[in-house]
Each structure stands twice: as C-alpha cells, then as structure tokens.
Amino acid sequence: MLGIQNHRLTGPDVSFRQTPNVGGAMRPRFVLLHYTAGRNLDSAVESLCTKKPQGNASSHLVLGRDGRIVQLAAFNAVTWHAGASQWNGIDGLNHHAIGVEMDNAGLLHLEGERYVSWFGKSYPEDEVHIAEHRHGGGLRPWHGFTEVQIARTLELCELLVAHYGLEDVLGHEDVARGRKVDPGPAFPLAAVRGRALGRGADVMPRLVVNATSLNIRSGPGAEYAKVAPALKRGAELVLLEPQDRWSLVAVVGGTDLEGWVCNDFVTRQAATRAGPGAAVLSRTQRAVPLARAAPRQAAAKKTARKTPAKSRGRG
C-alpha cells in the first residue's frame, strides 16, 4: 500500500533517486500525467536525472510498465515537466503540479506491417491501441499501457489527491493543447480522474446550464455533431472531464446521456457529497471502467501512416 512521509512516497516497489533538475518550493494543486515517449523505465529515469547545457527536464515520479515507481524529487519541490502550460487561468504548471511520467513509447507509426516508435523499436499488435486523440488528428497507433500500470497510477492519484487536497488530475494534453498529446487515447484519463477525485475528495463536481438552451456535442468544439436535443436552462450535469473551453458531462436524471458542452454556458455548483439520496447518475458515473478500450480494427492500419514524432522534451 502506498503512503507519503515528508513529501516522499513509501510502499512496495518504490525507490528514490534525487534529480538535480529542480526549482524552488511549491504547494501542489494538481497531478499532471505524461508518457515518457522512451524505451523503458531506466532510460527515462537516467534522462530526467541528467544535467544538460540546456533543455533540462525532470518529474516527481516515473512509473514503470511493471508497476515500479521511482521518485526523483520531493512532492513540494518544483520539477520541470510541463513546459509552457496553462490551465483555468494558471500559467506555468511546473509551479503547481506533481509530475508523473509513465513508461510508454507514445505515438507510433506504421512501417509495412510493423508498429514502430520514433526511436526505432517495433511493438506487437497486442501492445498497440489504434484510436483518434480527443483533440483530433484521425486514427493513429499508440503504445498501450499495461493493466498494472493503470491500476498503480489510479492508486497513486487517489493518494496524492487525498494527501494534498489536490484540485484536479490532468494530462499534459490538457495544459499544453496543440503542443502535447500525452498521455493520449491509450490511457483512460477521464476514468482515472473521476475515480481519483471521487474517492480522494468524496465529491461529485456538478454544473448547471445558465443559458436558455445549450447544445451537447460529440466532441470538444462547435464543429462536432449534436448528440441530443439542446439542454434547457437549469439542467444539472455531472462533470466528467474538464478542459479550458469545453467539458465532458453526464446529464443528471436517470439517463445515459453524455457529451461535451461549452464552459461559457454552465455554472459550477457547490460540491455534492455522495451518499444515500444522491441523484441517479449515468453509467459512467456509476462505474467507470479502467480496462483498455476494445480491440483494434485491422482496417485501421490503412489510416495509420508514419507521423513525425512530437518533441520529446517536457517543454
């Protein structure tokens, strides 16, 4: 079982190696999840503990595919993992977020019949997740996360939220949109966020529609299709996945309706504690699955073309 003592993680398969790439003190407000886009746990740790002439990167934790965790800095120290970043009016997430790097090769590309990383390693089909990123880009192949890695990340996020009273669990893709895509669609970010915030803080964030009517769409933007008739003023929603301009929500009232709404037309309500008499929620809120998505379709290979690798630095 994981624990925290003096801003250090304790528990089985946890070790500590101090990185020289740190800033001053901070009071953490968020967890920020990344993938390493690297070969393995050891190479990621080595890179994040190396002092370079420029472009130094670091993180608080590195999480291996077998569940091992290496901590590189105390949780109340600034590390350099977010780069240029912004969330809900807050700039520079390095000064506000605990960085968690998950060992994962990230976005892959297809060479013949092989799925290959930017550094040339190929991966078997059972480790590949073909999906479209929630920010668009079409169907592409992504390196999958292991079940133990996902479960360990959830346990870690629940602990950090409870211990530090954190406000949210975010992905790098949330705070550096258009520049970063990690942890990507192979990782169940919405599920981990919902579980961690629900169990750690025992609250269910609620929104209410403040416009005469509000469209609910299939994706985070006005270009996406409507999934149902417009919501009426006063409709209550459960917040599943917040972003800067749009949020994924579930409609309260015994339906299974979920979709994206523009944040300009909803107001956040006071937190409602779960318990007897709580409103009926959608299937997503009753039980958020942590398993990886359905098996990949062979036809999707045709759309998986070689894609230039994103910058692997945290900036």
Coordinates of C-alpha atoms in Angstrom, one line a residue:
M1 CA 0.0 0.0 0.0
L2 CA 1.4 3.4 -0.9
G3 CA 1.9 6.2 1.6
I4 CA 3.5 9.6 1.9
Q5 CA 6.0 10.7 4.5
N6 CA 7.9 14.0 4.5
H7 CA 6.8 14.5 0.8
R8 CA 8.3 11.2 -0.2
L9 CA 6.3 8.2 -1.5
T10 CA 6.5 5.0 0.5
G11 CA 5.4 1.4 -0.3
P12 CA 6.3 -1.7 -2.2
D13 CA 8.4 -1.3 -5.4
V14 CA 9.1 2.4 -4.6
S15 CA 12.6 3.8 -4.8
F16 CA 14.1 7.3 -4.7
R17 CA 16.8 8.9 -6.8
Q18 CA 17.3 12.7 -6.5
T19 CA 17.3 14.6 -9.8
P20 CA 19.5 17.7 -10.0
N21 CA 16.8 19.3 -12.2
V22 CA 14.6 21.0 -9.6
G23 CA 13.4 24.5 -8.8
G24 CA 12.2 26.1 -5.6
A25 CA 9.5 25.0 -3.2
M26 CA 5.8 24.7 -4.3
R27 CA 2.4 23.8 -2.8
P28 CA 1.0 21.3 -5.2
R29 CA -2.5 21.8 -6.6
F30 CA -2.7 19.2 -9.4
V31 CA -1.4 15.9 -10.6
L32 CA -0.1 16.1 -14.2
L33 CA 0.2 12.8 -16.1
H34 CA 2.6 12.3 -19.0
Y35 CA 4.1 9.4 -21.1
T36 CA 7.8 9.2 -21.3
A37 CA 8.0 8.6 -25.1
G38 CA 11.1 6.5 -24.3
R39 CA 12.5 3.0 -24.3
N40 CA 12.0 1.9 -20.7
L41 CA 11.8 3.0 -17.1
D42 CA 15.6 3.0 -16.6
S43 CA 16.3 5.2 -19.6
A44 CA 13.6 7.6 -18.6
V45 CA 15.0 7.9 -15.1
E46 CA 18.5 8.4 -16.4
S47 CA 17.3 11.2 -18.8
L48 CA 15.4 13.0 -16.1
C49 CA 18.3 12.9 -13.7
T50 CA 20.9 14.2 -16.2
K51 CA 22.0 17.8 -16.1
K52 CA 22.4 19.2 -19.6
P53 CA 23.7 22.5 -21.0
Q54 CA 20.1 23.4 -21.9
G55 CA 16.7 21.8 -22.1
N56 CA 16.8 20.1 -18.8
A57 CA 13.7 18.1 -17.8
S58 CA 12.6 16.3 -14.7
S59 CA 9.5 15.0 -12.9
H60 CA 8.5 13.9 -9.5
L61 CA 7.7 10.3 -10.3
V62 CA 8.4 7.7 -13.1
L63 CA 6.1 4.8 -13.2
G64 CA 7.2 1.6 -15.0
R65 CA 5.2 -0.9 -17.0
D66 CA 5.6 -3.5 -14.2
G67 CA 4.3 -1.1 -11.5
R68 CA 7.7 0.0 -10.2
I69 CA 7.9 3.7 -9.2
V70 CA 11.0 5.8 -9.0
Q71 CA 10.6 9.2 -7.2
L72 CA 13.0 11.9 -8.4
A73 CA 12.1 14.8 -6.2
A74 CA 10.1 15.7 -3.1
F75 CA 6.4 16.5 -3.8
N76 CA 6.9 20.0 -2.5
A77 CA 9.7 20.9 -5.0
V78 CA 9.3 22.3 -8.5
T79 CA 10.3 19.9 -11.3
W80 CA 10.4 20.6 -15.0
H81 CA 7.8 18.5 -16.8
A82 CA 5.1 20.9 -18.0
G83 CA 6.9 23.4 -20.1
A84 CA 4.8 26.3 -21.4
S85 CA 1.4 25.4 -20.0
Q86 CA -1.9 26.9 -18.8
W87 CA -5.0 25.7 -17.0
N88 CA -8.0 27.7 -16.0
G89 CA -6.1 31.0 -15.8
I90 CA -3.0 29.5 -14.2
D91 CA 0.2 29.7 -16.2
G92 CA 3.3 27.6 -15.7
L93 CA 2.1 24.3 -14.3
N94 CA 5.6 23.3 -13.2
H95 CA 5.0 25.5 -10.2
H96 CA 1.6 23.9 -9.3
A97 CA 1.6 20.3 -10.3
I98 CA 3.1 17.0 -9.3
G99 CA 4.5 15.4 -12.5
V100 CA 4.1 11.7 -13.1
E101 CA 5.8 10.2 -16.1
M102 CA 4.5 6.8 -17.3
D103 CA 6.9 4.5 -19.2
N104 CA 5.3 4.3 -22.6
A105 CA 6.6 4.8 -26.2
G106 CA 3.7 7.1 -27.1
L107 CA 2.6 7.8 -30.6
L108 CA 3.8 5.1 -33.1
H109 CA 3.8 4.9 -36.9
L110 CA 3.3 2.0 -39.3
E111 CA 6.3 0.7 -41.4
G112 CA 4.9 -2.1 -43.5
E113 CA 3.2 -4.4 -41.0
R114 CA 5.2 -3.1 -38.0
Y115 CA 4.2 -0.5 -35.4
V116 CA 7.4 1.5 -34.7
S117 CA 8.3 4.2 -32.2
W118 CA 10.2 7.4 -33.0
F119 CA 13.4 5.7 -31.7
G120 CA 13.0 2.7 -34.0
K121 CA 11.7 0.0 -31.7
S122 CA 8.7 -2.1 -33.0
Y123 CA 5.8 -3.3 -30.9
P124 CA 3.5 -6.2 -31.3
E125 CA -0.2 -5.6 -32.1
D126 CA -1.3 -6.6 -28.7
E127 CA 0.6 -3.6 -27.3
V128 CA -0.9 -1.2 -29.8
H129 CA -4.0 0.9 -29.4
I130 CA -5.4 2.5 -32.5
A131 CA -7.6 5.5 -31.8
E132 CA -8.2 9.1 -32.5
H133 CA -7.0 11.6 -30.0
R134 CA -9.8 13.6 -28.3
H135 CA -8.2 16.7 -29.8
G136 CA -8.4 15.2 -33.3
G137 CA -5.8 14.0 -35.8
G138 CA -7.6 10.9 -37.1
L139 CA -7.0 7.3 -36.3
R140 CA -3.4 6.7 -35.3
P141 CA -1.4 3.9 -33.4
W142 CA -0.4 4.5 -29.8
H143 CA 1.6 2.3 -27.5
G144 CA -0.8 0.8 -24.9
F145 CA -0.4 1.0 -21.1
T146 CA -0.3 -2.2 -19.0
E147 CA -3.2 -3.0 -16.6
V148 CA -0.8 -2.9 -13.6
Q149 CA 0.5 0.5 -14.8
I150 CA -3.1 1.9 -15.0
A151 CA -4.1 0.4 -11.6
R152 CA -0.9 1.8 -10.0
T153 CA -1.5 5.2 -11.5
L154 CA -5.0 5.3 -10.1
E155 CA -3.8 4.3 -6.6
L156 CA -1.1 7.0 -6.8
C157 CA -3.5 9.7 -7.9
E158 CA -6.0 8.8 -5.2
L159 CA -3.3 9.0 -2.6
L160 CA -1.9 12.4 -3.9
V161 CA -5.4 13.9 -4.1
A162 CA -6.3 12.8 -0.6
H163 CA -2.9 13.8 1.0
Y164 CA -2.5 17.2 -0.6
G165 CA -6.2 18.1 -1.2
L166 CA -5.4 18.5 -4.9
E167 CA -7.9 20.2 -7.2
D168 CA -7.6 18.0 -10.3
V169 CA -5.9 15.2 -12.2
L170 CA -4.7 16.4 -15.6
G171 CA -2.9 15.2 -18.7
H172 CA -0.1 17.2 -20.4
E173 CA -2.5 17.3 -23.4
D174 CA -4.9 19.4 -21.2
V175 CA -2.5 22.1 -20.3
A176 CA -0.4 22.3 -23.5
R177 CA -3.1 21.7 -26.1
G178 CA -1.9 21.8 -29.6
R179 CA 1.7 21.2 -28.5
K180 CA 1.4 18.0 -26.5
V181 CA -0.7 14.9 -26.9
D182 CA 0.3 12.8 -23.8
P183 CA -0.8 10.6 -22.1
G184 CA -3.0 10.1 -25.2
P185 CA -6.1 8.0 -26.0
A186 CA -4.5 4.7 -24.9
F187 CA -4.7 5.9 -21.3
P188 CA -8.1 6.1 -19.6
L189 CA -7.6 9.7 -18.3
A190 CA -11.2 10.5 -17.7
A191 CA -11.7 7.3 -15.7
V192 CA -8.7 7.8 -13.5
R193 CA -9.5 11.4 -12.9
G194 CA -13.1 10.5 -11.9
R195 CA -12.1 7.7 -9.6
A196 CA -9.3 9.7 -8.0
L197 CA -11.4 12.8 -7.3
G198 CA -14.4 10.8 -6.3
R199 CA -12.6 8.6 -3.8
G200 CA -10.0 11.0 -2.7
A201 CA -12.2 14.0 -2.1
D202 CA -15.6 12.2 -1.8
V203 CA -17.2 14.8 -4.0
M204 CA -19.0 14.8 -7.4
P205 CA -18.5 18.1 -9.3
R206 CA -21.8 19.4 -10.6
L207 CA -22.7 22.0 -13.3
V208 CA -26.0 23.7 -14.1
V209 CA -26.9 25.2 -17.5
N210 CA -27.2 29.0 -17.3
A211 CA -28.3 29.7 -20.9
T212 CA -31.8 29.4 -22.4
S213 CA -30.6 26.3 -24.2
L214 CA -27.2 24.6 -24.7
N215 CA -26.1 22.1 -27.3
I216 CA -24.5 18.9 -26.1
R217 CA -22.0 17.6 -28.7
S218 CA -19.9 14.5 -29.5
G219 CA -16.6 16.4 -29.0
P220 CA -15.0 19.5 -27.5
G221 CA -15.9 22.0 -30.2
A222 CA -18.7 23.6 -32.1
E223 CA -17.7 21.6 -35.2
Y224 CA -18.8 18.3 -33.6
A225 CA -22.2 16.9 -34.1
K226 CA -25.0 17.3 -31.6
V227 CA -25.8 14.1 -29.7
A228 CA -29.2 15.1 -28.4
P229 CA -31.7 18.0 -28.3
A230 CA -30.5 21.1 -26.6
L231 CA -30.4 21.1 -22.8
K232 CA -32.7 23.6 -21.1
R233 CA -31.8 26.3 -18.6
G234 CA -31.3 24.7 -15.1
A235 CA -30.4 21.3 -16.4
E236 CA -28.0 19.6 -14.0
L237 CA -24.8 18.0 -15.2
V238 CA -22.0 15.9 -13.6
L239 CA -18.5 17.0 -14.7
L240 CA -16.6 14.1 -16.1
E241 CA -13.6 15.7 -17.9
P242 CA -12.9 19.5 -17.7
Q243 CA -11.0 21.4 -20.4
D244 CA -10.3 25.1 -20.8
R245 CA -13.3 25.8 -23.1
W246 CA -15.3 22.6 -23.2
S247 CA -16.2 19.9 -20.6
L248 CA -17.4 16.3 -20.9
V249 CA -20.5 15.9 -18.8
A250 CA -23.2 13.4 -17.9
V251 CA -26.8 14.6 -17.7
V252 CA -28.4 14.0 -14.3
G253 CA -31.8 12.4 -14.1
G254 CA -31.5 8.7 -14.8
T255 CA -30.4 9.0 -18.5
D256 CA -27.2 7.7 -20.1
L257 CA -26.7 10.9 -22.0
E258 CA -23.1 12.1 -22.1
G259 CA -21.4 14.7 -24.3
W260 CA -19.4 17.9 -24.4
V261 CA -20.7 21.4 -23.5
C262 CA -19.2 24.9 -23.8
N263 CA -18.0 26.1 -20.4
D264 CA -19.3 29.6 -21.1
F265 CA -22.9 28.4 -20.6
V266 CA -22.6 26.4 -17.4
T267 CA -22.1 27.4 -13.8
R268 CA -20.3 25.2 -11.2
Q269 CA -22.5 24.3 -8.2
A270 CA -21.3 23.7 -4.7
A271 CA -19.9 20.2 -4.4
T272 CA -22.4 17.4 -3.5
R273 CA -21.2 14.6 -1.3
A274 CA -22.1 11.1 -2.5
G275 CA -24.4 9.1 -0.3
P276 CA -28.0 8.0 0.2
G277 CA -30.4 10.0 -1.8
A278 CA -27.8 11.2 -4.3
A279 CA -29.2 11.8 -7.8
V280 CA -29.1 8.9 -10.3
L281 CA -26.0 9.2 -12.4
S282 CA -25.1 7.9 -15.9
R283 CA -23.4 4.5 -16.3
T284 CA -20.1 6.3 -16.5
Q285 CA -20.5 7.8 -13.0
R286 CA -21.9 4.6 -11.5
A287 CA -18.9 2.5 -12.6
V288 CA -16.0 4.0 -14.7
P289 CA -14.1 1.1 -16.4
L290 CA -10.4 1.2 -16.2
A291 CA -9.7 -1.5 -18.8
R292 CA -8.2 -0.6 -22.1
A293 CA -10.6 0.1 -25.0
A294 CA -11.9 -2.5 -27.4
P295 CA -9.5 -4.4 -29.6
R296 CA -8.1 -2.5 -32.6
Q297 CA -9.7 -3.0 -36.0
A298 CA -7.4 -4.3 -38.7
A299 CA -8.8 -1.8 -41.2
A300 CA -7.5 1.0 -39.1
K301 CA -4.0 0.0 -40.2
K302 CA -4.8 1.7 -43.5
T303 CA -5.1 5.1 -41.7
A304 CA -2.0 4.7 -39.5
R305 CA 0.6 6.5 -41.5
K306 CA 4.1 7.5 -40.5
T307 CA 3.8 10.6 -38.4
P308 CA 6.6 13.0 -37.4
A309 CA 7.5 12.5 -33.7
K310 CA 6.5 15.2 -31.4
S311 CA 9.1 16.9 -29.3
R312 CA 10.0 14.5 -26.5
G313 CA 11.0 17.3 -24.0
R314 CA 8.7 18.3 -21.3
G315 CA 8.6 21.8 -22.5

